[in-house]
Amino acid sequence: MIGIVLITHGHLGDSLRETVEHVIGPQTQLLSVPVEREDEIAQLRPALLDAVHAVDTGEGVLLLTDIFGSTPSNLALSVREPDHVEVIAGVNMPMLVKLAKSREHRDLASCIALATSAGRKYIAAASELPQSCLQGGKCCEETIAEALAPHASPLLGADSRGGMNANVIPLRHAVS
């Protein structure tokens, strides 16, 4: 199983962990390391290393941070080990739920791809969605994918030229 450590500003990581457990049930190999305003990277590094070792089953660890370039992100990057301890910035609930449900049977590389895809896929502005998606209960992923075609990939929201399609990314109504 791929281990997960949430390294975020304040107690955001604790809240994300609690919420994912509310949605899909108790999780093992999932810890949070909060970073407070007054904390220094050098002081937090031992706590992060302890968390990494605690969740590591030998199959790899993902360090999920909230903002790339921030103190939590820089702390995570300081303990990165290519192909074993990797960092993803921009953690959100779709990313974490997808990882928590699939990390037991996937390797680190496929978990990274899955997490980044899910993190992007479920971001959408309601004002940019077709009206049929706003009526509740209807899965609108196919509708949005068709609306974006031929330039968009329904998986990543990238246009055929490789850039991100800023208009709409597929959205599926969440079920908790």
PDB file of C-alpha atoms in Angstrom:
ATOM      1  CA  MET A   1       0.000   0.000   0.000  1.00  0.00           C
ATOM      2  CA  ILE A   2       1.196   3.482  -0.852  1.00  0.00           C
ATOM      3  CA  GLY A   3       1.504   5.631   2.269  1.00  0.00           C
ATOM      4  CA  ILE A   4       0.197   9.193   2.347  1.00  0.00           C
ATOM      5  CA  VAL A   5       1.373  12.149   4.429  1.00  0.00           C
ATOM      6  CA  LEU A   6      -0.556  15.423   4.222  1.00  0.00           C
ATOM      7  CA  ILE A   7       1.726  18.421   4.806  1.00  0.00           C
ATOM      8  CA  THR A   8      -0.354  21.575   4.890  1.00  0.00           C
ATOM      9  CA  HIS A   9      -0.721  25.011   6.384  1.00  0.00           C
ATOM     10  CA  GLY A  10      -2.331  24.773   9.806  1.00  0.00           C
ATOM     11  CA  HIS A  11      -4.682  21.880  10.331  1.00  0.00           C
ATOM     12  CA  LEU A  12      -5.992  21.637   6.763  1.00  0.00           C
ATOM     13  CA  GLY A  13      -4.393  18.194   6.449  1.00  0.00           C
ATOM     14  CA  ASP A  14      -6.131  16.983   9.616  1.00  0.00           C
ATOM     15  CA  SER A  15      -9.461  18.181   8.206  1.00  0.00           C
ATOM     16  CA  LEU A  16      -8.829  16.494   4.851  1.00  0.00           C
ATOM     17  CA  ARG A  17      -7.969  13.220   6.607  1.00  0.00           C
ATOM     18  CA  GLU A  18     -11.088  13.398   8.778  1.00  0.00           C
ATOM     19  CA  THR A  19     -13.251  14.176   5.757  1.00  0.00           C
ATOM     20  CA  VAL A  20     -11.886  11.348   3.611  1.00  0.00           C
ATOM     21  CA  GLU A  21     -12.521   8.958   6.505  1.00  0.00           C
ATOM     22  CA  HIS A  22     -16.074  10.306   6.758  1.00  0.00           C
ATOM     23  CA  VAL A  23     -16.610   9.689   3.035  1.00  0.00           C
ATOM     24  CA  ILE A  24     -14.976   6.261   2.576  1.00  0.00           C
ATOM     25  CA  GLY A  25     -14.136   4.943   6.027  1.00  0.00           C
ATOM     26  CA  PRO A  26     -11.104   4.580   8.297  1.00  0.00           C
ATOM     27  CA  GLN A  27      -7.678   4.811   6.663  1.00  0.00           C
ATOM     28  CA  THR A  28      -4.342   3.292   7.562  1.00  0.00           C
ATOM     29  CA  GLN A  29      -0.969   4.601   6.404  1.00  0.00           C
ATOM     30  CA  LEU A  30      -2.379   8.159   6.254  1.00  0.00           C
ATOM     31  CA  LEU A  31      -0.956  10.869   8.517  1.00  0.00           C
ATOM     32  CA  SER A  32      -0.926  14.654   8.665  1.00  0.00           C
ATOM     33  CA  VAL A  33       1.904  17.033   9.543  1.00  0.00           C
ATOM     34  CA  PRO A  34       0.593  20.552  10.216  1.00  0.00           C
ATOM     35  CA  VAL A  35       2.818  23.540   9.494  1.00  0.00           C
ATOM     36  CA  GLU A  36       2.138  26.600  11.630  1.00  0.00           C
ATOM     37  CA  ARG A  37       3.167  30.175  10.862  1.00  0.00           C
ATOM     38  CA  GLU A  38       6.016  30.188  13.390  1.00  0.00           C
ATOM     39  CA  ASP A  39       7.466  26.794  12.360  1.00  0.00           C
ATOM     40  CA  GLU A  40      10.867  26.461  10.685  1.00  0.00           C
ATOM     41  CA  ILE A  41      11.607  23.745   8.117  1.00  0.00           C
ATOM     42  CA  ALA A  42      14.608  22.519  10.113  1.00  0.00           C
ATOM     43  CA  GLN A  43      12.401  21.981  13.162  1.00  0.00           C
ATOM     44  CA  LEU A  44       9.653  20.191  11.234  1.00  0.00           C
ATOM     45  CA  ARG A  45      11.849  17.932   9.111  1.00  0.00           C
ATOM     46  CA  PRO A  46      12.315  15.255  11.845  1.00  0.00           C
ATOM     47  CA  ALA A  47       8.536  15.082  12.410  1.00  0.00           C
ATOM     48  CA  LEU A  48       7.953  14.706   8.678  1.00  0.00           C
ATOM     49  CA  LEU A  49      10.592  11.980   8.397  1.00  0.00           C
ATOM     50  CA  ASP A  50       8.938  10.147  11.312  1.00  0.00           C
ATOM     51  CA  ALA A  51       5.568  10.376   9.536  1.00  0.00           C
ATOM     52  CA  VAL A  52       7.076   9.120   6.257  1.00  0.00           C
ATOM     53  CA  HIS A  53       8.623   6.118   8.031  1.00  0.00           C
ATOM     54  CA  ALA A  54       5.356   5.425   9.879  1.00  0.00           C
ATOM     55  CA  VAL A  55       3.271   5.178   6.664  1.00  0.00           C
ATOM     56  CA  ASP A  56       5.906   3.483   4.493  1.00  0.00           C
ATOM     57  CA  THR A  57       5.123  -0.175   3.800  1.00  0.00           C
ATOM     58  CA  GLY A  58       8.007  -0.385   1.343  1.00  0.00           C
ATOM     59  CA  GLU A  59       5.877   0.433  -1.706  1.00  0.00           C
ATOM     60  CA  GLY A  60       6.331   4.198  -1.595  1.00  0.00           C
ATOM     61  CA  VAL A  61       4.945   7.330   0.013  1.00  0.00           C
ATOM     62  CA  LEU A  62       3.121  10.328  -1.424  1.00  0.00           C
ATOM     63  CA  LEU A  63       3.565  13.679   0.297  1.00  0.00           C
ATOM     64  CA  LEU A  64       0.536  15.844  -0.502  1.00  0.00           C
ATOM     65  CA  THR A  65       0.892  19.590   0.047  1.00  0.00           C
ATOM     66  CA  ASP A  66      -1.547  22.435  -0.366  1.00  0.00           C
ATOM     67  CA  ILE A  67       0.452  25.075  -2.283  1.00  0.00           C
ATOM     68  CA  PHE A  68       3.551  24.557  -4.414  1.00  0.00           C
ATOM     69  CA  GLY A  69       6.439  26.777  -3.306  1.00  0.00           C
ATOM     70  CA  SER A  70       5.065  27.225   0.205  1.00  0.00           C
ATOM     71  CA  THR A  71       6.768  26.168   3.432  1.00  0.00           C
ATOM     72  CA  PRO A  72       4.874  22.824   3.531  1.00  0.00           C
ATOM     73  CA  SER A  73       5.823  22.169  -0.096  1.00  0.00           C
ATOM     74  CA  ASN A  74       9.466  23.071   0.472  1.00  0.00           C
ATOM     75  CA  LEU A  75       9.528  20.835   3.537  1.00  0.00           C
ATOM     76  CA  ALA A  76       8.101  17.949   1.517  1.00  0.00           C
ATOM     77  CA  LEU A  77      10.624  18.501  -1.270  1.00  0.00           C
ATOM     78  CA  SER A  78      13.441  18.373   1.296  1.00  0.00           C
ATOM     79  CA  VAL A  79      12.650  14.714   2.068  1.00  0.00           C
ATOM     80  CA  ARG A  80      11.745  13.602  -1.467  1.00  0.00           C
ATOM     81  CA  GLU A  81      13.407  10.393  -2.647  1.00  0.00           C
ATOM     82  CA  PRO A  82      12.859   9.845  -6.395  1.00  0.00           C
ATOM     83  CA  ASP A  83      10.782   6.737  -7.108  1.00  0.00           C
ATOM     84  CA  HIS A  84      10.022   6.160  -3.415  1.00  0.00           C
ATOM     85  CA  VAL A  85       8.910   9.374  -1.653  1.00  0.00           C
ATOM     86  CA  GLU A  86       7.227  11.776  -4.074  1.00  0.00           C
ATOM     87  CA  VAL A  87       5.514  15.154  -3.694  1.00  0.00           C
ATOM     88  CA  ILE A  88       2.245  16.395  -5.197  1.00  0.00           C
ATOM     89  CA  ALA A  89       1.155  19.995  -4.568  1.00  0.00           C
ATOM     90  CA  GLY A  90      -2.443  21.184  -4.755  1.00  0.00           C
ATOM     91  CA  VAL A  91      -4.138  18.495  -2.667  1.00  0.00           C
ATOM     92  CA  ASN A  92      -7.931  18.462  -2.815  1.00  0.00           C
ATOM     93  CA  MET A  93     -10.696  16.066  -1.768  1.00  0.00           C
ATOM     94  CA  PRO A  94     -11.232  14.358  -5.148  1.00  0.00           C
ATOM     95  CA  MET A  95      -7.500  13.619  -5.310  1.00  0.00           C
ATOM     96  CA  LEU A  96      -7.412  12.260  -1.772  1.00  0.00           C
ATOM     97  CA  VAL A  97     -10.567  10.147  -2.114  1.00  0.00           C
ATOM     98  CA  LYS A  98      -9.314   8.602  -5.365  1.00  0.00           C
ATOM     99  CA  LEU A  99      -5.934   7.821  -3.799  1.00  0.00           C
ATOM    100  CA  ALA A 100      -7.428   6.391  -0.619  1.00  0.00           C
ATOM    101  CA  LYS A 101      -9.667   4.065  -2.627  1.00  0.00           C
ATOM    102  CA  SER A 102      -6.968   2.802  -4.992  1.00  0.00           C
ATOM    103  CA  ARG A 103      -3.545   2.983  -3.327  1.00  0.00           C
ATOM    104  CA  GLU A 104      -3.641  -0.570  -2.018  1.00  0.00           C
ATOM    105  CA  HIS A 105      -3.407  -2.123  -5.492  1.00  0.00           C
ATOM    106  CA  ARG A 106      -1.349   0.432  -7.434  1.00  0.00           C
ATOM    107  CA  ASP A 107       2.305   1.366  -7.597  1.00  0.00           C
ATOM    108  CA  LEU A 108       3.654   4.818  -6.799  1.00  0.00           C
ATOM    109  CA  ALA A 109       3.842   6.001 -10.421  1.00  0.00           C
ATOM    110  CA  SER A 110       0.241   5.059 -11.185  1.00  0.00           C
ATOM    111  CA  CYS A 111      -0.932   6.650  -7.915  1.00  0.00           C
ATOM    112  CA  ILE A 112       0.774   9.895  -8.938  1.00  0.00           C
ATOM    113  CA  ALA A 113      -0.947   9.833 -12.334  1.00  0.00           C
ATOM    114  CA  LEU A 114      -4.302   8.955 -10.777  1.00  0.00           C
ATOM    115  CA  ALA A 115      -4.026  11.650  -8.096  1.00  0.00           C
ATOM    116  CA  THR A 116      -3.070  14.468 -10.445  1.00  0.00           C
ATOM    117  CA  SER A 117      -5.781  13.444 -12.899  1.00  0.00           C
ATOM    118  CA  ALA A 118      -8.503  13.301 -10.233  1.00  0.00           C
ATOM    119  CA  GLY A 119      -7.301  16.551  -8.697  1.00  0.00           C
ATOM    120  CA  ARG A 120      -7.809  18.357 -12.011  1.00  0.00           C
ATOM    121  CA  LYS A 121     -10.805  16.436 -13.295  1.00  0.00           C
ATOM    122  CA  TYR A 122     -13.239  17.446 -10.588  1.00  0.00           C
ATOM    123  CA  ILE A 123     -12.617  21.194 -10.629  1.00  0.00           C
ATOM    124  CA  ALA A 124     -15.369  23.098 -12.387  1.00  0.00           C
ATOM    125  CA  ALA A 125     -17.048  26.485 -12.329  1.00  0.00           C
ATOM    126  CA  ALA A 126     -20.837  26.096 -12.233  1.00  0.00           C
ATOM    127  CA  SER A 127     -21.253  29.145 -14.483  1.00  0.00           C
ATOM    128  CA  GLU A 128     -19.361  27.316 -17.227  1.00  0.00           C
ATOM    129  CA  LEU A 129     -21.298  24.037 -17.032  1.00  0.00           C
ATOM    130  CA  PRO A 130     -24.175  23.096 -19.323  1.00  0.00           C
ATOM    131  CA  GLN A 131     -27.556  23.808 -17.710  1.00  0.00           C
ATOM    132  CA  SER A 132     -28.354  20.075 -17.694  1.00  0.00           C
ATOM    133  CA  CYS A 133     -25.529  19.535 -15.201  1.00  0.00           C
ATOM    134  CA  LEU A 134     -26.934  22.024 -12.720  1.00  0.00           C
ATOM    135  CA  GLN A 135     -30.257  20.281 -12.150  1.00  0.00           C
ATOM    136  CA  GLY A 136     -28.841  17.850  -9.606  1.00  0.00           C
ATOM    137  CA  GLY A 137     -28.380  14.120  -9.593  1.00  0.00           C
ATOM    138  CA  LYS A 138     -27.435  13.752 -13.255  1.00  0.00           C
ATOM    139  CA  CYS A 139     -23.932  12.665 -14.201  1.00  0.00           C
ATOM    140  CA  CYS A 140     -22.735  15.268 -16.654  1.00  0.00           C
ATOM    141  CA  GLU A 141     -19.173  14.123 -17.392  1.00  0.00           C
ATOM    142  CA  GLU A 142     -20.060  12.865 -20.877  1.00  0.00           C
ATOM    143  CA  THR A 143     -22.027  16.031 -21.653  1.00  0.00           C
ATOM    144  CA  ILE A 144     -19.070  18.213 -20.753  1.00  0.00           C
ATOM    145  CA  ALA A 145     -16.601  16.006 -22.625  1.00  0.00           C
ATOM    146  CA  GLU A 146     -18.765  16.281 -25.738  1.00  0.00           C
ATOM    147  CA  ALA A 147     -19.032  20.059 -25.339  1.00  0.00           C
ATOM    148  CA  LEU A 148     -15.247  20.342 -25.188  1.00  0.00           C
ATOM    149  CA  ALA A 149     -14.508  17.970 -28.065  1.00  0.00           C
ATOM    150  CA  PRO A 150     -12.514  17.810 -30.242  1.00  0.00           C
ATOM    151  CA  HIS A 151      -9.928  19.876 -28.346  1.00  0.00           C
ATOM    152  CA  ALA A 152     -10.234  18.439 -24.868  1.00  0.00           C
ATOM    153  CA  SER A 153      -9.234  15.220 -23.237  1.00  0.00           C
ATOM    154  CA  PRO A 154     -12.012  14.180 -20.851  1.00  0.00           C
ATOM    155  CA  LEU A 155      -9.382  12.641 -18.570  1.00  0.00           C
ATOM    156  CA  LEU A 156      -7.086  15.602 -18.004  1.00  0.00           C
ATOM    157  CA  GLY A 157      -8.950  18.558 -19.419  1.00  0.00           C
ATOM    158  CA  ALA A 158      -6.055  19.209 -21.797  1.00  0.00           C
ATOM    159  CA  ASP A 159      -6.653  20.410 -25.289  1.00  0.00           C
ATOM    160  CA  SER A 160      -5.238  18.551 -28.283  1.00  0.00           C
ATOM    161  CA  ARG A 161      -2.314  20.974 -28.420  1.00  0.00           C
ATOM    162  CA  GLY A 162      -1.223  19.978 -24.901  1.00  0.00           C
ATOM    163  CA  GLY A 163      -2.437  23.057 -23.024  1.00  0.00           C
ATOM    164  CA  MET A 164      -4.991  23.102 -20.250  1.00  0.00           C
ATOM    165  CA  ASN A 165      -8.537  23.874 -21.309  1.00  0.00           C
ATOM    166  CA  ALA A 166      -9.492  26.669 -18.925  1.00  0.00           C
ATOM    167  CA  ASN A 167     -13.185  26.644 -19.804  1.00  0.00           C
ATOM    168  CA  VAL A 168     -14.526  23.463 -18.225  1.00  0.00           C
ATOM    169  CA  ILE A 169     -13.135  20.314 -16.686  1.00  0.00           C
ATOM    170  CA  PRO A 170     -15.460  17.275 -16.434  1.00  0.00           C
ATOM    171  CA  LEU A 171     -17.482  17.112 -13.236  1.00  0.00           C
ATOM    172  CA  ARG A 172     -19.382  14.185 -11.759  1.00  0.00           C
ATOM    173  CA  HIS A 173     -21.818  14.935  -8.957  1.00  0.00           C
ATOM    174  CA  ALA A 174     -20.238  13.652  -5.751  1.00  0.00           C
ATOM    175  CA  VAL A 175     -21.991  11.012  -3.704  1.00  0.00           C
ATOM    176  CA  SER A 176     -21.060  10.829  -0.036  1.00  0.00           C
TER     177      SER A 176
END
